[in-house]
Each structure stands twice: as structure tokens, then as C-alpha cells.
DNA sequence: TTGGGTGCAAATCTTTTGCAGGTGT
DNA sequence: ACACCTGCAAAAGATTTGCACCCAA
């Protein structure tokens, strides 16, 4: 197991993600990091995003259509993607455990995790 | 709106997907189509997979880690991915509608669809 | 005949990786 | 010092697209 060493880039990436609720892509993180560290490389951003998500300090959200997105919230929660504007929003959901049990009833393996994705129109797109 | 014309390649791709329950990737479809049409191109496979999924004759499953997968079943159902061997299986789930309603209770937009992904160990991996 | 479909290849987009030099501990 | 981390650039993987030709309607 690799020993983790401090890096100001990694710290900034994590801080940045915690200020955002729109689940930015790696490229958006990169663009914002360039403001602070003009020489930062995209490779470093990817390496740190992947590291942070491995140790559970951020969450990686795969495939909402295009590039992966990253979420500073680590508590389990669901996501909603708007079919109108493509935005991704957090969604509260009390009992995922309940859903897992329902699914397990029809299944022969062992289910340990569930990630639900909802889609439809967001508040803004509804108005149009 | 484009007029749809018959193509034997598209027909074969759809037939192939209906015989499989393992949710093949575009590349797997391509490899299997080459047996029938040695000159078929990967571009054609992608174009047809995307077309078929647009008109709802197949289902595109994004984000199971690597490449997208395709499913010949079009009725709404959930999927399970094994963290051991990476296989993707279908999962019966009676009341997705129920889940959607629960989610909608906390949400200001309009939720029309839900796709739940479960993970854990499949029957085979449990035995090991 | 006409517009969609195809094969081929090049291009795009996203993400990963090898390497040499930099930096935290 | 040692191992991790970084910037840079090239590579890799998945998917899309431009183009000229082919074929179904």
C-alpha cells in the first residue's frame, strides 16, 4: 500500500469539489485548477481525482452521457440528470436499503450496493 | 425526420442482441457480425447500435466501468454488475414506479425515469 | 433517381501511462 | 535519501465522423 504524501494540488482539487454542487467533469476541474496552478497538468488532475475517489474522499459518477463527473459529497445519495439541459443534481432518498432488499429477493448472488439514477426535466427546464 | 431504410446489417445486429443475455459491448457485437459480414466496419456497428437504441429497439447501458453495453431486452428492468468477474446480469424489480415516487417527494423537477444499478458478487463468484 | 446505408480511415474525446525531474517526510 | 508527486507528452481505448460508393424504395 502506497504511503500518502501531502500535495497542494490534491488538496485544492478536493476543496474545489466541496464548493461545487454541479458535479464537474475532470476537464472542468482542470480548467479551474489552472487559475491557481497555471502549469498543472491534466494527468495530475486525473491521477488525483482517481486517488481521492479510491480513498473515499470524493465520489466518481460514471457515464452521464459523456465524461465522468465528480462529487465532493461522500454520503450515499442519488443523482438526477436532466434530459433537457444535461445538468446533474443531488437527490435525497431515505431507504436505498429497502430497494436492495427488494432486488435481492429475485436474485441468486449477493447484492451489496445500489446506485439509482433518475432522469426527467429539472425545475428550470420545466418552466420553458 | 429521416426515413428508415432496411439494412441487413442492422437486422442482424438486432437479432444477435436478442439471442444474448450477457449485454455485449459494441466491440463484441462487431466481432460477431464479422462472422456473417467479413467486411462490416466498426463504424457501421456503432451507427446501428446508436440508431436502434434511439428508436427504442434495444437498450444502451452506459457506465459499467469500461465500454458501453447493449441489451436486446427493451422492457424496463434493472441490472446487476458483479464486482468479482465484471459480468452484467438482468434483475427483476416489480415496482420501480414506487421508487420514482419516493424520489419525487424530495425533488422540484419532474422525474420520468429511473435506472437502478446493483453491485455485489454473482452466484458463481460467491462459490469461490 | 434519390436519400439513406456502408466500408474505410481519420479524427475526437476521455482517460491512462512512461519518464525525468521536483518535493514532502 | 527515499518514495511519492508532478508536468509533459505520447499512448490507449471508445466512439464519432467525412467521404465516396452502394443499394433499397
CSV table of C-alpha atoms (C1' of nucleotides) in Angstrom, one decimal:
chain,number,residue,atom,x,y,z
A,1,UNK,CA,0.0,0.0,0.0
A,2,UNK,CA,1.4,3.4,-1.0
A,3,UNK,CA,2.0,6.0,1.7
A,4,UNK,CA,0.1,9.1,1.0
A,5,UNK,CA,2.0,12.3,0.8
A,6,UNK,CA,0.7,15.8,1.0
A,7,UNK,CA,0.2,17.7,-2.3
A,8,UNK,CA,-1.2,21.1,-2.6
A,9,UNK,CA,-2.7,20.2,-5.9
A,10,UNK,CA,-4.7,17.3,-4.4
A,11,UNK,CA,-5.8,19.5,-1.5
A,12,UNK,CA,-7.0,22.2,-3.9
A,13,UNK,CA,-8.9,19.7,-6.1
A,14,UNK,CA,-10.7,18.4,-3.0
A,15,UNK,CA,-11.5,21.9,-1.8
A,16,UNK,CA,-12.8,22.9,-5.2
A,17,UNK,CA,-15.1,19.9,-5.4
A,18,UNK,CA,-16.6,20.7,-2.0
A,19,UNK,CA,-17.6,24.2,-3.1
A,20,UNK,CA,-19.5,22.9,-6.1
A,21,UNK,CA,-22.8,21.1,-6.3
A,22,UNK,CA,-22.9,20.7,-10.0
A,23,UNK,CA,-20.7,17.6,-10.3
A,24,UNK,CA,-18.0,18.9,-12.6
A,25,UNK,CA,-16.1,16.8,-15.1
A,26,UNK,CA,-12.3,16.2,-14.9
A,27,UNK,CA,-11.8,18.9,-17.5
A,28,UNK,CA,-13.8,21.5,-15.6
A,29,UNK,CA,-11.7,20.7,-12.5
A,30,UNK,CA,-8.6,21.1,-14.7
A,31,UNK,CA,-9.7,24.5,-16.0
A,32,UNK,CA,-10.4,25.8,-12.5
A,33,UNK,CA,-7.1,24.4,-11.2
A,34,UNK,CA,-5.2,26.2,-13.9
A,35,UNK,CA,-6.3,29.5,-12.3
A,36,UNK,CA,-4.4,28.6,-9.2
A,37,UNK,CA,-1.6,26.5,-10.7
A,38,UNK,CA,-1.1,27.6,-14.3
A,39,UNK,CA,1.2,24.7,-15.0
A,40,UNK,CA,-0.9,21.9,-13.6
A,41,UNK,CA,-1.4,19.0,-16.0
A,42,UNK,CA,-4.5,17.2,-16.9
A,43,UNK,CA,-2.7,14.0,-15.9
A,44,UNK,CA,-2.3,15.2,-12.4
A,45,UNK,CA,-5.9,16.1,-12.2
A,46,UNK,CA,-7.0,12.7,-13.3
A,47,UNK,CA,-4.5,11.0,-11.0
A,48,UNK,CA,-5.7,12.9,-8.0
A,49,UNK,CA,-9.4,12.6,-8.8
A,50,UNK,CA,-8.9,8.8,-9.1
A,51,UNK,CA,-6.8,8.7,-5.9
A,52,UNK,CA,-9.4,10.8,-3.9
A,53,UNK,CA,-12.2,8.6,-5.1
A,54,UNK,CA,-10.3,5.4,-4.2
A,55,UNK,CA,-9.8,6.6,-0.6
A,56,UNK,CA,-13.4,7.7,-0.5
A,57,UNK,CA,-12.9,11.4,-0.1
A,58,UNK,CA,-14.9,12.2,-3.2
A,59,UNK,CA,-17.3,10.2,-5.4
A,60,UNK,CA,-16.8,9.4,-9.1
A,61,UNK,CA,-20.0,9.4,-11.1
A,62,UNK,CA,-19.6,7.4,-14.3
A,63,UNK,CA,-21.3,8.0,-17.6
A,64,UNK,CA,-24.0,10.5,-17.5
A,65,UNK,CA,-23.6,10.6,-21.3
A,66,UNK,CA,-20.2,12.0,-21.8
A,67,UNK,CA,-17.2,12.4,-19.4
A,68,UNK,CA,-17.2,11.1,-15.9
A,69,UNK,CA,-18.3,13.6,-13.2
A,70,UNK,CA,-17.0,14.1,-9.7
A,71,UNK,CA,-18.9,14.8,-6.5
A,72,UNK,CA,-17.5,16.3,-3.3
A,73,UNK,CA,-20.3,14.7,-1.2
A,74,UNK,CA,-19.4,11.3,0.0
A,75,UNK,CA,-22.5,10.3,2.0
A,76,UNK,CA,-24.6,7.9,-0.1
A,77,UNK,CA,-27.2,9.8,-2.2
A,78,UNK,CA,-28.8,9.5,-5.6
A,79,UNK,CA,-28.5,11.6,-8.7
A,80,UNK,CA,-30.8,13.1,-11.2
A,81,UNK,CA,-29.9,14.1,-14.7
A,82,UNK,CA,-32.0,16.5,-16.7
A,83,UNK,CA,-32.8,15.3,-20.2
A,84,UNK,CA,-33.3,18.9,-21.2
A,85,UNK,CA,-30.1,20.7,-20.2
A,86,UNK,CA,-27.9,17.8,-19.0
A,87,UNK,CA,-27.4,19.1,-15.6
A,88,UNK,CA,-26.8,16.7,-12.7
A,89,UNK,CA,-28.4,17.3,-9.3
A,90,UNK,CA,-28.3,15.6,-6.0
A,91,UNK,CA,-31.4,13.8,-4.8
A,92,UNK,CA,-32.4,12.7,-1.3
A,93,UNK,CA,-33.5,9.2,-0.9
A,94,UNK,CA,-34.2,7.7,2.5
A,95,UNK,CA,-34.1,4.0,2.1
A,96,UNK,CA,-31.9,2.6,-0.5
A,97,UNK,CA,-31.6,-0.4,1.8
A,98,UNK,CA,-35.2,-1.1,1.2
A,99,UNK,CA,-34.7,-1.2,-2.6
A,100,UNK,CA,-31.7,-3.5,-2.2
A,101,UNK,CA,-33.8,-6.0,-0.3
A,102,UNK,CA,-36.5,-6.0,-2.9
A,103,UNK,CA,-34.0,-6.6,-5.6
A,104,UNK,CA,-32.2,-9.4,-3.6
A,105,UNK,CA,-35.5,-11.2,-3.4
A,106,UNK,CA,-35.2,-12.1,-7.0
A,107,UNK,CA,-31.5,-12.7,-7.2
A,108,UNK,CA,-29.2,-15.6,-6.5
A,109,UNK,CA,-26.0,-13.7,-5.9
A,110,UNK,CA,-25.2,-11.3,-3.1
A,111,UNK,CA,-26.1,-7.6,-3.6
A,112,UNK,CA,-24.1,-5.2,-1.5
A,113,UNK,CA,-24.6,-1.8,-3.2
A,114,UNK,CA,-27.1,0.1,-5.3
A,115,UNK,CA,-26.9,3.3,-7.3
A,116,UNK,CA,-30.0,4.7,-8.6
A,117,UNK,CA,-30.1,7.3,-11.4
A,118,UNK,CA,-33.2,9.3,-12.1
A,119,UNK,CA,-33.9,11.3,-15.2
A,120,UNK,CA,-36.5,13.8,-16.4
A,121,UNK,CA,-36.8,17.5,-16.5
A,122,UNK,CA,-35.2,19.8,-13.9
A,123,UNK,CA,-37.1,22.8,-12.4
A,124,UNK,CA,-35.6,25.2,-14.9
A,125,UNK,CA,-36.4,23.2,-17.9
A,126,UNK,CA,-39.9,22.6,-16.8
A,127,UNK,CA,-40.6,26.3,-17.0
A,128,UNK,CA,-39.6,26.5,-20.6
B,1,UNK,CA,-37.0,13.1,-39.6
B,2,UNK,CA,-35.0,10.5,-41.5
B,3,UNK,CA,-36.8,7.8,-43.4
B,4,UNK,CA,-35.6,4.4,-42.2
B,5,UNK,CA,-34.4,2.0,-44.8
B,6,UNK,CA,-33.9,-1.7,-44.5
B,7,UNK,CA,-30.3,-2.9,-43.9
B,8,UNK,CA,-29.4,-6.5,-43.4
B,9,UNK,CA,-26.5,-5.4,-41.1
B,10,UNK,CA,-28.9,-3.6,-38.8
B,11,UNK,CA,-31.3,-6.5,-38.8
B,12,UNK,CA,-28.5,-8.9,-37.9
B,13,UNK,CA,-27.2,-6.7,-35.1
B,14,UNK,CA,-30.7,-6.6,-33.5
B,15,UNK,CA,-31.2,-10.4,-33.9
B,16,UNK,CA,-27.8,-11.0,-32.4
B,17,UNK,CA,-28.6,-8.9,-29.3
B,18,UNK,CA,-31.8,-10.8,-28.8
B,19,UNK,CA,-30.0,-14.1,-28.5
B,20,UNK,CA,-27.7,-12.8,-25.9
B,21,UNK,CA,-28.3,-12.2,-22.2
B,22,UNK,CA,-24.8,-11.0,-21.3
B,23,UNK,CA,-25.1,-7.5,-22.5
B,24,UNK,CA,-22.3,-7.3,-25.1
B,25,UNK,CA,-20.1,-4.3,-25.8
B,26,UNK,CA,-20.0,-2.7,-29.3
B,27,UNK,CA,-16.8,-4.5,-29.9
B,28,UNK,CA,-18.2,-7.9,-29.1
B,29,UNK,CA,-21.1,-7.2,-31.5
B,30,UNK,CA,-18.6,-6.2,-34.1
B,31,UNK,CA,-16.6,-9.4,-33.7
B,32,UNK,CA,-19.7,-11.5,-34.0
B,33,UNK,CA,-21.0,-9.6,-37.0
B,34,UNK,CA,-17.7,-10.1,-38.8
B,35,UNK,CA,-18.5,-13.8,-38.9
B,36,UNK,CA,-21.5,-13.1,-41.1
B,37,UNK,CA,-20.3,-10.0,-42.9
B,38,UNK,CA,-16.5,-10.2,-43.0
B,39,UNK,CA,-16.3,-6.6,-44.3
B,40,UNK,CA,-18.6,-4.9,-41.9
B,41,UNK,CA,-17.0,-1.9,-40.2
B,42,UNK,CA,-16.9,-0.9,-36.6
B,43,UNK,CA,-18.4,2.4,-37.6
B,44,UNK,CA,-21.5,0.7,-39.0
B,45,UNK,CA,-21.9,-1.3,-35.8
B,46,UNK,CA,-21.8,1.9,-33.7
B,47,UNK,CA,-24.1,3.7,-36.1
B,48,UNK,CA,-26.7,1.0,-36.0
B,49,UNK,CA,-26.4,0.4,-32.2
B,50,UNK,CA,-27.0,4.0,-31.7
B,51,UNK,CA,-29.9,4.1,-34.2
B,52,UNK,CA,-31.5,1.1,-32.7
B,53,UNK,CA,-31.3,2.5,-29.2
B,54,UNK,CA,-32.7,5.8,-30.4
B,55,UNK,CA,-35.8,4.2,-31.8
B,56,UNK,CA,-36.1,2.0,-28.7
B,57,UNK,CA,-35.5,-1.4,-30.2
B,58,UNK,CA,-32.5,-2.0,-28.0
B,59,UNK,CA,-31.2,-0.5,-24.8
B,60,UNK,CA,-27.9,1.2,-24.3
B,61,UNK,CA,-26.3,0.6,-20.9
B,62,UNK,CA,-23.7,3.2,-20.0
B,63,UNK,CA,-21.0,3.2,-17.4
B,64,UNK,CA,-20.3,-0.3,-16.2
B,65,UNK,CA,-16.7,0.6,-15.9
B,66,UNK,CA,-15.4,0.4,-19.4
B,67,UNK,CA,-17.2,0.4,-22.8
B,68,UNK,CA,-21.0,0.8,-23.1
B,69,UNK,CA,-23.0,-2.3,-23.3
B,70,UNK,CA,-26.1,-3.1,-25.2
B,71,UNK,CA,-29.2,-5.0,-24.2
B,72,UNK,CA,-31.8,-6.6,-26.5
B,73,UNK,CA,-34.5,-6.5,-23.8
B,74,UNK,CA,-36.5,-3.3,-24.0
B,75,UNK,CA,-38.9,-3.8,-21.2
B,76,UNK,CA,-37.8,-1.7,-18.2
B,77,UNK,CA,-35.6,-3.8,-15.9
B,78,UNK,CA,-32.6,-3.3,-13.6
B,79,UNK,CA,-29.1,-4.5,-13.9
B,80,UNK,CA,-26.6,-6.1,-11.6
B,81,UNK,CA,-22.8,-6.0,-12.1
B,82,UNK,CA,-20.5,-8.4,-10.3
B,83,UNK,CA,-17.5,-6.8,-8.6
B,84,UNK,CA,-15.8,-10.1,-8.9
B,85,UNK,CA,-15.9,-11.1,-12.5
B,86,UNK,CA,-17.5,-8.0,-14.1
B,87,UNK,CA,-20.4,-9.8,-15.6
B,88,UNK,CA,-23.7,-8.0,-16.1
B,89,UNK,CA,-27.0,-9.7,-15.3
B,90,UNK,CA,-30.6,-8.8,-15.6
B,91,UNK,CA,-32.6,-8.3,-12.4
B,92,UNK,CA,-36.3,-8.3,-11.9
B,93,UNK,CA,-37.8,-5.5,-10.0
B,94,UNK,CA,-41.5,-5.1,-9.6
B,95,UNK,CA,-42.1,-1.6,-8.6
B,96,UNK,CA,-39.7,1.0,-10.0
B,97,UNK,CA,-42.6,3.3,-10.0
B,98,UNK,CA,-42.7,3.2,-6.3
B,99,UNK,CA,-39.1,4.2,-6.1
B,100,UNK,CA,-39.6,7.1,-8.5
B,101,UNK,CA,-42.4,8.4,-6.3
B,102,UNK,CA,-40.2,8.3,-3.3
B,103,UNK,CA,-37.6,10.2,-5.1
B,104,UNK,CA,-40.0,12.7,-6.5
B,105,UNK,CA,-41.2,13.6,-3.0
B,106,UNK,CA,-37.9,15.4,-2.4
B,107,UNK,CA,-37.5,16.9,-5.8
B,108,UNK,CA,-38.7,20.0,-7.5
B,109,UNK,CA,-38.3,18.9,-11.1
B,110,UNK,CA,-40.2,16.1,-13.0
B,111,UNK,CA,-38.8,12.6,-12.7
B,112,UNK,CA,-39.9,10.3,-15.6
B,113,UNK,CA,-37.4,7.6,-15.5
B,114,UNK,CA,-35.2,5.6,-13.1
B,115,UNK,CA,-32.3,3.2,-13.7
B,116,UNK,CA,-31.0,1.3,-10.8
B,117,UNK,CA,-27.7,-0.4,-10.8
B,118,UNK,CA,-26.9,-3.0,-8.2
B,119,UNK,CA,-23.5,-4.5,-7.5
B,120,UNK,CA,-22.1,-7.3,-5.4
B,121,UNK,CA,-21.0,-10.8,-6.1
B,122,UNK,CA,-22.7,-13.1,-8.6
B,123,UNK,CA,-23.7,-16.7,-7.9
B,124,UNK,CA,-20.5,-18.0,-9.4
B,125,UNK,CA,-18.2,-15.7,-7.6
B,126,UNK,CA,-19.8,-16.4,-4.3
B,127,UNK,CA,-18.8,-20.1,-4.6
B,128,UNK,CA,-15.1,-19.2,-4.9
C,1,DT,C1',-33.3,8.6,-59.1
C,2,DT,C1',-32.6,9.8,-54.5
C,3,DG,C1',-31.5,9.7,-50.0
C,4,DG,C1',-30.2,6.6,-46.5
C,5,DG,C1',-26.6,2.9,-45.5
C,6,DT,C1',-21.8,1.1,-45.8
C,7,DG,C1',-16.7,0.5,-45.5
C,8,DC,C1',-12.7,2.7,-44.7
C,9,DA,C1',-9.8,5.7,-42.4
C,10,DA,C1',-9.0,9.8,-39.9
C,11,DA,C1',-10.5,12.5,-36.2
C,12,DT,C1',-12.3,13.3,-31.5
C,13,DC,C1',-12.8,12.8,-26.9
C,14,DT,C1',-11.7,10.9,-22.5
C,15,DT,C1',-8.6,8.8,-19.7
C,16,DT,C1',-4.2,6.4,-18.7
C,17,DT,C1',0.8,6.0,-18.6
C,18,DG,C1',6.1,6.3,-19.1
C,19,DC,C1',9.6,9.2,-18.0
C,20,DA,C1',12.7,12.5,-15.9
C,21,DG,C1',12.8,15.9,-12.6
C,22,DG,C1',10.7,18.0,-8.2
C,23,DT,C1',9.1,17.7,-3.3
C,24,DG,C1',7.2,16.2,1.2
C,25,DT,C1',8.7,13.4,5.3
D,1,DA,C1',17.8,9.8,0.9
D,2,DC,C1',13.6,7.6,-0.5
D,3,DA,C1',9.2,7.3,-2.3
D,4,DC,C1',5.6,9.8,-3.8
D,5,DC,C1',4.0,13.5,-6.9
D,6,DT,C1',4.3,16.5,-10.9
D,7,DG,C1',4.4,18.3,-15.7
D,8,DC,C1',4.8,16.9,-20.3
D,9,DA,C1',3.7,14.2,-24.0
D,10,DA,C1',2.6,10.1,-26.1
D,11,DA,C1',-0.4,6.2,-25.9
D,12,DA,C1',-4.6,3.8,-25.4
D,13,DG,C1',-9.5,2.9,-25.6
D,14,DA,C1',-14.1,4.1,-27.1
D,15,DT,C1',-16.8,6.4,-30.2
D,16,DT,C1',-17.8,9.6,-34.0
D,17,DT,C1',-17.5,11.5,-38.5
D,18,DG,C1',-16.2,12.8,-43.5
D,19,DC,C1',-16.2,10.9,-47.8
D,20,DA,C1',-17.0,8.3,-51.9
D,21,DC,C1',-19.5,4.4,-53.4
D,22,DC,C1',-23.6,1.2,-52.9
D,23,DC,C1',-28.3,-0.2,-52.6
D,24,DA,C1',-33.3,-0.2,-51.1
D,25,DA,C1',-37.5,2.2,-52.2
